[in-house]
Amino acid sequence: MRLVSRSGLIALVLAGNSLAACAKGNTTTYDYIVVGGGPSGIITAERISEANKKVLLIEKGPGPTVSTGSNHTLVWNDTLTPIDVPGLTTAIGGLDLWQEYTCKDHEATAACVLGGGTTINYMVFVHPPEHDFDKWPAGWKWVDIAPAAQRLYERNPGSNTPSADGERYDPGMYDIFSTFLNKLGWRLTDMSEQANDKHMVYSHPTWNIKNSKRAGPVRTYLPLAQQRDNFSLRLGTTVIRLVREGSRVTGVEVQGSNGTREIINLSKNGRVVLSAGALATPRVLFNSGIGPKEQVEVAAKTGVTLPPQKDWIELPVGKNFKDHPIFTLDIQTNGTWGPLASDIVLDGSDTKNIDLYETAGSGVLTQGRHRLIFFSSVVGSDGVTRYFQGSAAPSGTGLISLKVYLTHGLTSEGVLGLAEDGKTKILQSPYLQTEADVDAATTFIGNFVENLQSSELGFKIKNFTNVSAIINNPTSGVHFVGTAKIGTDDGRKGGSSVVDTNAKVYGVDNLFVSDASIHADLPSGNSQAIVMVVAEAAAAKILAYK
Ligand SMILES: Cc1cc2nc3c(=O)[nH]c(=O)nc-3n(C[C@H](O)[C@H](O)[C@H](O)COP(=O)(O)OP(=O)(O)OC[C@H]3O[C@@H](n4cnc5c(N)ncnc54)[C@H](O)[C@@H]3O)c2cc1C
Ligand SMILES: *[C@@H]1O[C@H](CO)[C@@H](O)[C@H](O)[C@H]1NC(C)=O
Ligand SMILES: *[C@@H]1O[C@H](CO)[C@@H](O)[C@H](O)[C@H]1NC(C)=O
Ligand SMILES: *[C@@H]1O[C@H](CO)[C@@H](O)[C@H](O)[C@H]1NC(C)=O
Ligand SMILES: *[C@@H]1O[C@H](CO)[C@@H](O)[C@H](O)[C@H]1NC(C)=O
Ligand SMILES: *[C@@H]1O[C@H](CO)[C@@H](O)[C@H](O)[C@H]1NC(C)=O
Ligand SMILES: *[C@@H]1O[C@H](CO)[C@@H](O)[C@H](O)[C@H]1NC(C)=O
Ligand SMILES: *[C@@H]1O[C@H](CO)[C@@H](O)[C@H](O)[C@H]1NC(C)=O
Ligand SMILES: *[C@@H]1O[C@H](CO)[C@@H](O)[C@H](O)[C@H]1NC(C)=O
Ligand SMILES: *[C@@H]1O[C@H](CO)[C@@H](O)[C@H](O)[C@H]1NC(C)=O
């Protein structure tokens, strides 16, 4: 790969072929410019470069691993950062790098670092069940998608036994909570091998871990692309807008970390793929005159250069905004286990766990934070089945922090827009907007609370007042989807879709979207695995589109 020089000096020495061109700006052009180096952008760029296209991947944040330029190494190992070590996922929210890696330009939480959400998340890796694609358009049902899932799992399968010695460490919380669920008639499943099993089941967590490190496309795809001459990665560079000539995109306007703006051009038949995520892709579209007129008008007030108004394209960008609401239950048991003491891992004094990790790729540090994941469902008052995921982790001595997500089947949706300071803004909340969603959540949480309270295991729910107090205070699942939805009902004609079934934006000849924005529905579990599966599928559709 070519590492794009920010100073231009290295480029000048290396290029040689075009010194005059350098003097008036870099004239290099690309077959594909991929905007955003999250999981979708890396997978899409890697697959497109594999097909011999000349690809530039542009990421606004820094690299999180030593090989991508991070110097946040651990005091006890200068090849590893806290991001790499699975056992440290509980700690990263309290480190300086959390501030560096989280975006400042959204009302909601998102990651602005190479790898996107997969760099800072809790690594729970839910292979999507077939039914997650039931409401997707033709060509995107599970039968069509299965090969894309296979391609992902070959490189990035996830693991529920990440310790190289095959042991599961720190089983105390799992033992007591699975005992409770067994008594209720729930069964043990393998959430990866039996992905369709989603009713009254629990599993050891599957995490996005490979070779005892946090996996994800930064480790499982990017190195493959970096071996190719035709692939370039530019970090610390934000795409502000698309440069358009009518219905064609000719390039992108970018801003470097020093604030300087420049235009990067596409080659003659070049294309742009937006992979900035469900919150940021809409902003690039608004800034390019694509979306609801009111939002494009707000973009104008932020000072961005818009195309002439006759070229604005009215599409429902930012609508169909969905997420999982989370309901939290803190369950006190009589267990003697607790959360991992990450402070003594960070400072190097936990030599027992560190040695086991470094020398044998084993031990509790190879595991994520959660100890048990469950799934179930209830039929809502509107006859629609709604799914629930529970993610349980130790959070104190004998204390289980249980996050229950209302997932696939929910009918609420919100609206994402822009504010005049350029930040994205939630115009309508995506949480619990329909009565049937509220009813389903109340039923499930209500039953679960009753079972916890009547359990002979002596469980107590901490700070419990009543079920409606829990339902009325959901937190964000941070699994945003749908803001540039895929479908056959063209949004320019009053339909709900922003991209067609080739993932191409309606009304633009050479603009595609490959990220969580295009998802036609919410998945049954945490979103990263299905996001990666869909990116594999989208890359193939984009390459096949002539
Ligand atoms: C804190 C947190 C915890 C989570 N926990 C889990 C979990 O445990 N399990 C799970 O499955 N999912 C989890 N998720 C969700 C999961 O990480 C996301 O669904 C997934 O990362 C979405 O991928 P994406 O490619 O669509 O976008 P993103 O991951 O958002 O990536 C978008 C990328 O584009 C870049 N970008 C944005 N705008 C621009 C621009 N204008 N120019 C250049 N670059 C740009 C960003 O910096 C980012 O790298 C979590 C997410 C977060 C934020
Ligand atoms: C900012 O960086 C660009 C290269 O990305 C360089 O050409 C420009 O001179 C820099 N500007 C300033 C003010 O340092
Ligand atoms: C232009 O930038 C590319 C990377 O995008 C780099 O490989 C090339 O050497 C640069 N060319 C010039 C003439 O500066
Ligand atoms: C990009 O293309 C335009 C013409 O479409 C040209 O005027 C401009 O100089 C090009 N920019 C660079 C940096 O090559
Ligand atoms: C690099 O990209 C160019 C332009 O698409 C293509 O002609 C060439 O075959 C590619 N080279 C390689 C080695 O992939
Ligand atoms: C780490 O890198 C940043 C910029 O990437 C730099 O400012 C900082 O000084 C570096 N720190 C160390 C300890 O090298
Ligand atoms: C750092 O950790 C890796 C395991 O990820 C190990 O292979 C390597 O030997 C360790 N380095 C040192 C200096 O201990
Ligand atoms: C916790 O309670 C259960 C059920 O009452 C009991 O079997 C178990 O021995 C207790 N464990 C501890 C550590 O007290
Ligand atoms: C729960 O109550 C305890 C005191 O009993 C308090 O310290 C804690 O902050 C409360 N937690 C929440 C989430 O309200
Ligand atoms: C539930 O508790 C809240 C306080 O947390 C209280 O305001 C509300 O009235 C209670 N609702 C019911 C139905 O008891």
XYZ file of C-alpha atoms in Angstrom, residues 64-460:
397
model
C -5.890 1.963 17.079
C -3.202 -0.726 16.771
C 0.579 -0.503 16.739
C 0.689 -1.492 13.067
C -1.791 1.285 12.185
C 0.217 3.888 14.082
C -1.033 3.887 17.668
C 1.464 4.715 20.395
C -0.994 3.957 23.250
C 0.954 0.837 24.132
C 0.694 -1.033 27.425
C 3.421 -0.518 30.031
C 4.122 -4.270 29.943
C 4.055 -4.940 26.183
C 4.914 -2.436 23.465
C 3.192 -4.435 20.723
C -0.227 -4.197 22.387
C -2.665 -1.390 23.186
C -5.583 -1.630 25.659
C -7.844 -1.978 22.604
C -6.205 -5.300 21.682
C -6.555 -7.115 25.013
C -10.097 -8.515 25.365
C -10.034 -8.431 29.168
C -9.494 -4.672 29.107
C -12.765 -3.806 27.330
C -14.273 -2.812 30.692
C -11.456 -0.318 31.243
C -11.230 1.552 27.939
C -14.191 3.819 28.716
C -12.096 5.353 31.511
C -8.882 5.875 29.519
C -7.740 8.986 27.619
C -8.021 7.124 24.350
C -11.798 6.876 24.828
C -11.955 10.665 24.425
C -9.702 10.470 21.390
C -11.711 7.651 19.757
C -15.298 8.834 20.320
C -16.901 11.346 17.947
C -17.626 14.898 19.063
C -19.968 15.706 16.195
C -23.041 13.596 16.929
C -25.817 13.880 19.481
C -25.544 10.085 19.943
C -22.498 7.864 20.655
C -20.254 6.797 17.776
C -16.612 5.907 17.237
C -14.267 8.122 15.194
C -11.260 5.823 14.882
C -10.094 3.277 12.313
C -12.305 0.209 12.828
C -15.241 2.404 13.903
C -17.442 0.836 16.569
C -15.529 -2.466 16.394
C -12.516 -0.712 17.929
C -14.243 0.439 21.124
C -17.203 -1.885 21.568
C -17.731 -4.786 24.023
C -17.010 -7.285 21.245
C -20.286 -9.250 21.577
C -20.575 -10.937 18.172
C -24.059 -12.159 17.272
C -24.266 -14.226 14.092
C -27.565 -13.031 12.616
C -30.427 -15.549 12.418
C -32.095 -16.036 9.032
C -35.251 -14.161 10.087
C -33.268 -10.930 10.483
C -33.456 -10.578 6.668
C -37.192 -11.317 6.275
C -38.105 -7.676 5.664
C -35.168 -6.926 3.360
C -35.900 -6.584 -0.391
C -35.503 -9.376 -2.944
C -31.816 -10.188 -3.450
C -31.114 -9.513 0.235
C -32.982 -12.384 1.917
C -31.004 -14.919 3.941
C -30.725 -17.298 0.936
C -28.985 -14.515 -0.982
C -26.912 -13.321 1.975
C -25.658 -16.685 3.311
C -22.568 -16.754 1.031
C -21.580 -13.266 2.239
C -21.903 -14.451 5.852
C -19.701 -17.429 4.980
C -17.040 -15.124 3.514
C -17.051 -13.056 6.708
C -16.928 -16.030 9.080
C -13.982 -17.538 7.178
C -11.903 -14.517 8.105
C -13.632 -13.251 11.220
C -15.697 -16.009 12.860
C -15.907 -14.798 16.449
C -15.169 -17.167 19.322
C -16.851 -18.398 22.485
C -13.706 -20.167 23.705
C -11.030 -17.560 22.988
C -8.494 -18.915 25.497
C -5.930 -21.010 23.593
C -6.098 -23.743 26.246
C -9.828 -24.188 25.550
C -10.831 -23.302 29.126
C -13.520 -20.834 30.110
C -12.201 -18.691 32.936
C -14.164 -17.034 35.763
C -17.347 -19.128 35.369
C -19.038 -18.083 38.644
C -21.580 -15.660 37.215
C -22.444 -17.993 34.349
C -23.022 -20.874 36.753
C -25.474 -19.050 38.991
C -27.364 -17.269 36.201
C -27.664 -20.375 34.008
C -28.996 -22.273 37.048
C -31.695 -19.629 37.369
C -32.596 -19.812 33.651
C -32.635 -23.631 33.665
C -35.206 -23.582 36.465
C -37.393 -21.370 34.236
C -37.187 -23.923 31.422
C -34.691 -22.072 29.233
C -32.001 -24.104 27.409
C -28.323 -23.793 26.613
C -27.537 -23.102 22.954
C -24.488 -22.043 20.933
C -25.347 -18.567 19.680
C -23.009 -18.926 16.670
C -23.617 -22.539 15.626
C -27.382 -22.324 16.272
C -27.931 -18.724 15.246
C -31.638 -19.328 14.515
C -32.273 -20.423 18.104
C -33.740 -17.257 19.605
C -36.464 -18.250 22.092
C -35.828 -19.032 25.773
C -32.158 -19.834 25.141
C -28.858 -18.772 26.652
C -25.275 -19.144 25.505
C -21.682 -18.550 26.454
C -20.925 -15.216 24.783
C -19.430 -15.227 21.304
C -16.915 -12.397 21.069
C -15.122 -10.731 18.186
C -11.796 -12.264 19.248
C -9.135 -14.081 17.222
C -5.653 -15.213 18.327
C -6.442 -13.867 21.813
C -6.842 -10.287 20.526
C -9.779 -8.072 19.622
C -10.493 -9.039 16.000
C -12.545 -7.115 13.452
C -11.619 -5.824 10.002
C -8.612 -3.757 11.222
C -6.912 -7.115 11.860
C -8.802 -9.550 9.622
C -9.204 -7.546 6.369
C -7.028 -4.425 6.283
C -3.643 -6.224 6.140
C -4.802 -8.041 2.981
C -5.601 -4.745 1.260
C -2.358 -3.168 2.466
C -0.361 -5.719 0.470
C -1.791 -4.284 -2.759
C -0.225 -1.347 -4.598
C -3.616 -0.097 -5.686
C -4.892 0.371 -2.143
C -4.271 3.558 -0.164
C -5.422 4.459 3.327
C -5.599 8.021 4.542
C -6.120 8.533 8.274
C -6.972 11.778 10.073
C -8.946 12.997 7.070
C -12.636 13.914 7.120
C -14.823 13.866 4.025
C -16.932 17.017 4.141
C -19.014 16.559 0.985
C -19.219 15.006 -2.437
C -18.286 17.114 -5.447
C -21.052 16.636 -8.010
C -21.724 17.504 -11.621
C -25.472 16.940 -11.837
C -26.139 13.263 -11.244
C -22.437 12.298 -11.220
C -20.001 12.478 -8.354
C -16.558 13.624 -9.533
C -14.706 13.643 -6.229
C -14.805 14.436 -2.529
C -13.840 17.485 -0.536
C -11.745 16.513 2.489
C -10.343 18.274 5.506
C -7.049 17.184 7.040
C -6.310 17.278 10.751
C -4.613 20.681 10.277
C -7.860 22.119 8.894
C -6.723 22.410 5.264
C -9.338 21.438 2.693
C -8.660 19.827 -0.686
C -10.504 17.986 -3.418
C -9.667 14.400 -4.322
C -10.897 13.383 -7.768
C -12.353 10.154 -9.070
C -11.048 8.651 -12.288
C -13.286 8.846 -15.363
C -15.625 5.981 -14.443
C -14.904 6.212 -10.761
C -17.315 5.704 -7.873
C -17.758 6.766 -4.264
C -18.965 4.402 -1.521
C -20.179 5.973 1.726
C -19.330 3.857 4.801
C -19.342 6.558 7.475
C -21.934 4.746 9.635
C -25.649 5.257 10.290
C -25.069 8.629 11.997
C -22.375 10.140 9.731
C -23.347 8.924 6.248
C -26.539 11.065 6.388
C -24.441 14.175 7.100
C -22.221 13.599 4.041
C -25.412 13.229 1.990
C -27.055 16.386 3.423
C -23.786 18.259 2.767
C -23.982 17.106 -0.856
C -27.536 18.278 -1.523
C -29.079 14.831 -0.989
C -31.881 14.361 1.553
C -34.972 16.148 2.821
C -34.926 19.786 1.662
C -35.082 21.098 5.255
C -31.927 19.167 6.167
C -30.034 20.337 3.075
C -31.024 23.883 4.025
C -29.549 23.368 7.508
C -26.371 22.068 5.821
C -26.226 25.320 3.840
C -26.161 27.254 7.128
C -23.096 25.282 8.290
C -21.137 26.907 5.458
C -20.663 23.841 3.267
C -20.501 24.319 -0.532
C -23.713 22.829 -1.927
C -24.532 22.001 -5.537
C -27.013 24.384 -7.254
C -30.535 23.857 -5.923
C -31.737 22.338 -9.232
C -29.384 19.428 -8.513
C -30.637 18.718 -4.994
C -32.118 15.246 -4.688
C -35.068 14.825 -2.314
C -34.640 11.492 -0.520
C -35.737 10.318 2.979
C -32.185 10.349 4.398
C -32.291 10.229 8.225
C -35.784 8.702 8.356
C -36.342 5.035 9.367
C -33.769 5.637 12.116
C -33.805 2.586 14.419
C -31.976 1.322 17.488
C -32.368 -1.178 20.298
C -33.546 0.360 23.599
C -31.785 -1.099 26.655
C -33.417 -1.841 30.029
C -30.999 -2.415 32.891
C -31.444 -4.714 35.890
C -28.751 -4.935 38.584
C -29.158 -8.329 40.235
C -27.534 -9.022 43.609
C -26.725 -12.695 44.144
C -24.822 -14.387 46.961
C -21.885 -15.143 44.577
C -18.316 -14.325 45.566
C -17.059 -13.532 42.034
C -16.689 -9.995 40.677
C -15.483 -7.997 37.698
C -11.878 -8.244 36.521
C -9.576 -5.794 38.359
C -8.397 -4.003 35.227
C -6.284 -1.425 37.109
C -3.722 -4.067 38.090
C -3.678 -5.371 34.528
C -3.092 -1.886 33.130
C -0.247 -1.144 35.561
C 1.358 -4.549 35.010
C 1.111 -5.838 38.590
C -1.313 -8.690 37.789
C 1.622 -10.815 36.643
C -0.293 -14.097 36.880
C -2.925 -13.167 34.308
C -0.470 -11.186 32.173
C 2.032 -14.075 31.953
C -0.705 -16.526 31.031
C -1.876 -14.118 28.344
C 1.531 -13.313 26.869
C 3.091 -16.746 26.977
C 0.104 -19.004 26.285
C -2.609 -16.782 24.740
C -4.775 -18.012 27.598
C -6.627 -16.945 30.694
C -9.268 -14.456 31.677
C -7.599 -11.653 29.686
C -8.547 -13.430 26.450
C -12.238 -13.054 27.328
C -14.614 -10.124 27.008
C -16.647 -8.661 29.821
C -19.870 -10.652 29.518
C -20.367 -14.138 30.901
C -23.798 -15.066 29.509
C -26.017 -13.903 26.631
C -29.680 -14.879 26.347
C -32.404 -14.524 23.743
C -36.164 -14.765 23.891
C -39.300 -13.327 22.304
C -42.868 -12.268 22.993
C -45.774 -11.658 20.645
C -46.853 -8.017 20.851
C -50.395 -6.665 21.143
C -50.262 -6.048 17.350
C -49.514 -9.727 16.661
C -45.867 -9.032 15.748
C -43.164 -11.153 17.433
C -40.524 -9.079 19.171
C -37.147 -10.433 20.246
C -35.040 -9.671 23.309
C -31.346 -10.086 23.978
C -29.925 -10.124 27.497
C -26.227 -9.434 28.072
C -25.026 -10.285 31.572
C -21.703 -9.248 33.106
C -20.291 -9.145 36.645
C -20.275 -5.564 37.923
C -19.571 -5.994 41.633
C -19.172 -8.795 44.156
C -21.977 -11.225 43.341
C -23.605 -8.491 41.275
C -24.910 -9.114 37.743
C -25.409 -6.164 35.425
C -28.093 -7.348 33.009
C -28.795 -5.248 29.910
C -31.979 -6.354 28.166
C -32.326 -5.109 24.587
C -35.673 -4.975 22.737
C -34.621 -6.026 19.237
C -35.935 -7.470 15.977
C -39.641 -6.947 15.385
C -39.894 -3.626 17.199
C -41.892 -1.067 15.224
C -40.597 2.258 16.564
C -38.534 4.547 14.397
C -37.017 7.974 14.795
C -35.584 10.703 12.598
C -31.968 11.865 12.358
C -31.126 15.348 11.123
C -28.535 18.063 11.308
C -28.026 21.041 13.611
C -26.689 24.409 12.513
C -23.372 23.761 14.279
C -22.875 20.783 11.932
C -23.573 18.120 14.573
C -26.110 15.428 13.816
C -29.266 15.790 15.842
C -31.992 13.351 16.860
C -35.190 15.003 15.591
C -37.337 12.140 16.824
C -36.262 9.461 19.296
C -36.147 5.919 17.881
C -37.153 4.397 21.229
C -40.574 3.080 22.269
C -42.658 5.213 19.936
C -45.374 2.580 19.489
C -47.783 1.202 22.067
C -47.079 -2.377 20.995
C -43.345 -1.898 21.647
C -44.087 -0.541 25.128
C -46.503 -3.422 25.808
C -44.012 -6.060 24.667
C -41.192 -4.577 26.757
C -43.484 -4.299 29.789
C -44.581 -7.930 29.418
C -41.075 -9.301 29.059
C -39.413 -7.192 31.758
C -42.419 -7.655 34.051
C -42.222 -11.450 33.832
C -38.478 -11.471 34.197
C -38.601 -9.270 37.298
C -41.252 -11.529 38.840
C -39.120 -14.601 38.171
C -36.047 -12.959 39.664
C -37.933 -11.889 42.761
C -39.547 -15.268 43.369
C -36.359 -17.240 42.704
C -35.263 -19.579 45.494
C -31.684 -18.498 44.691
C -32.225 -15.373 46.773
C -31.737 -12.827 43.991
C -32.484 -9.154 44.755
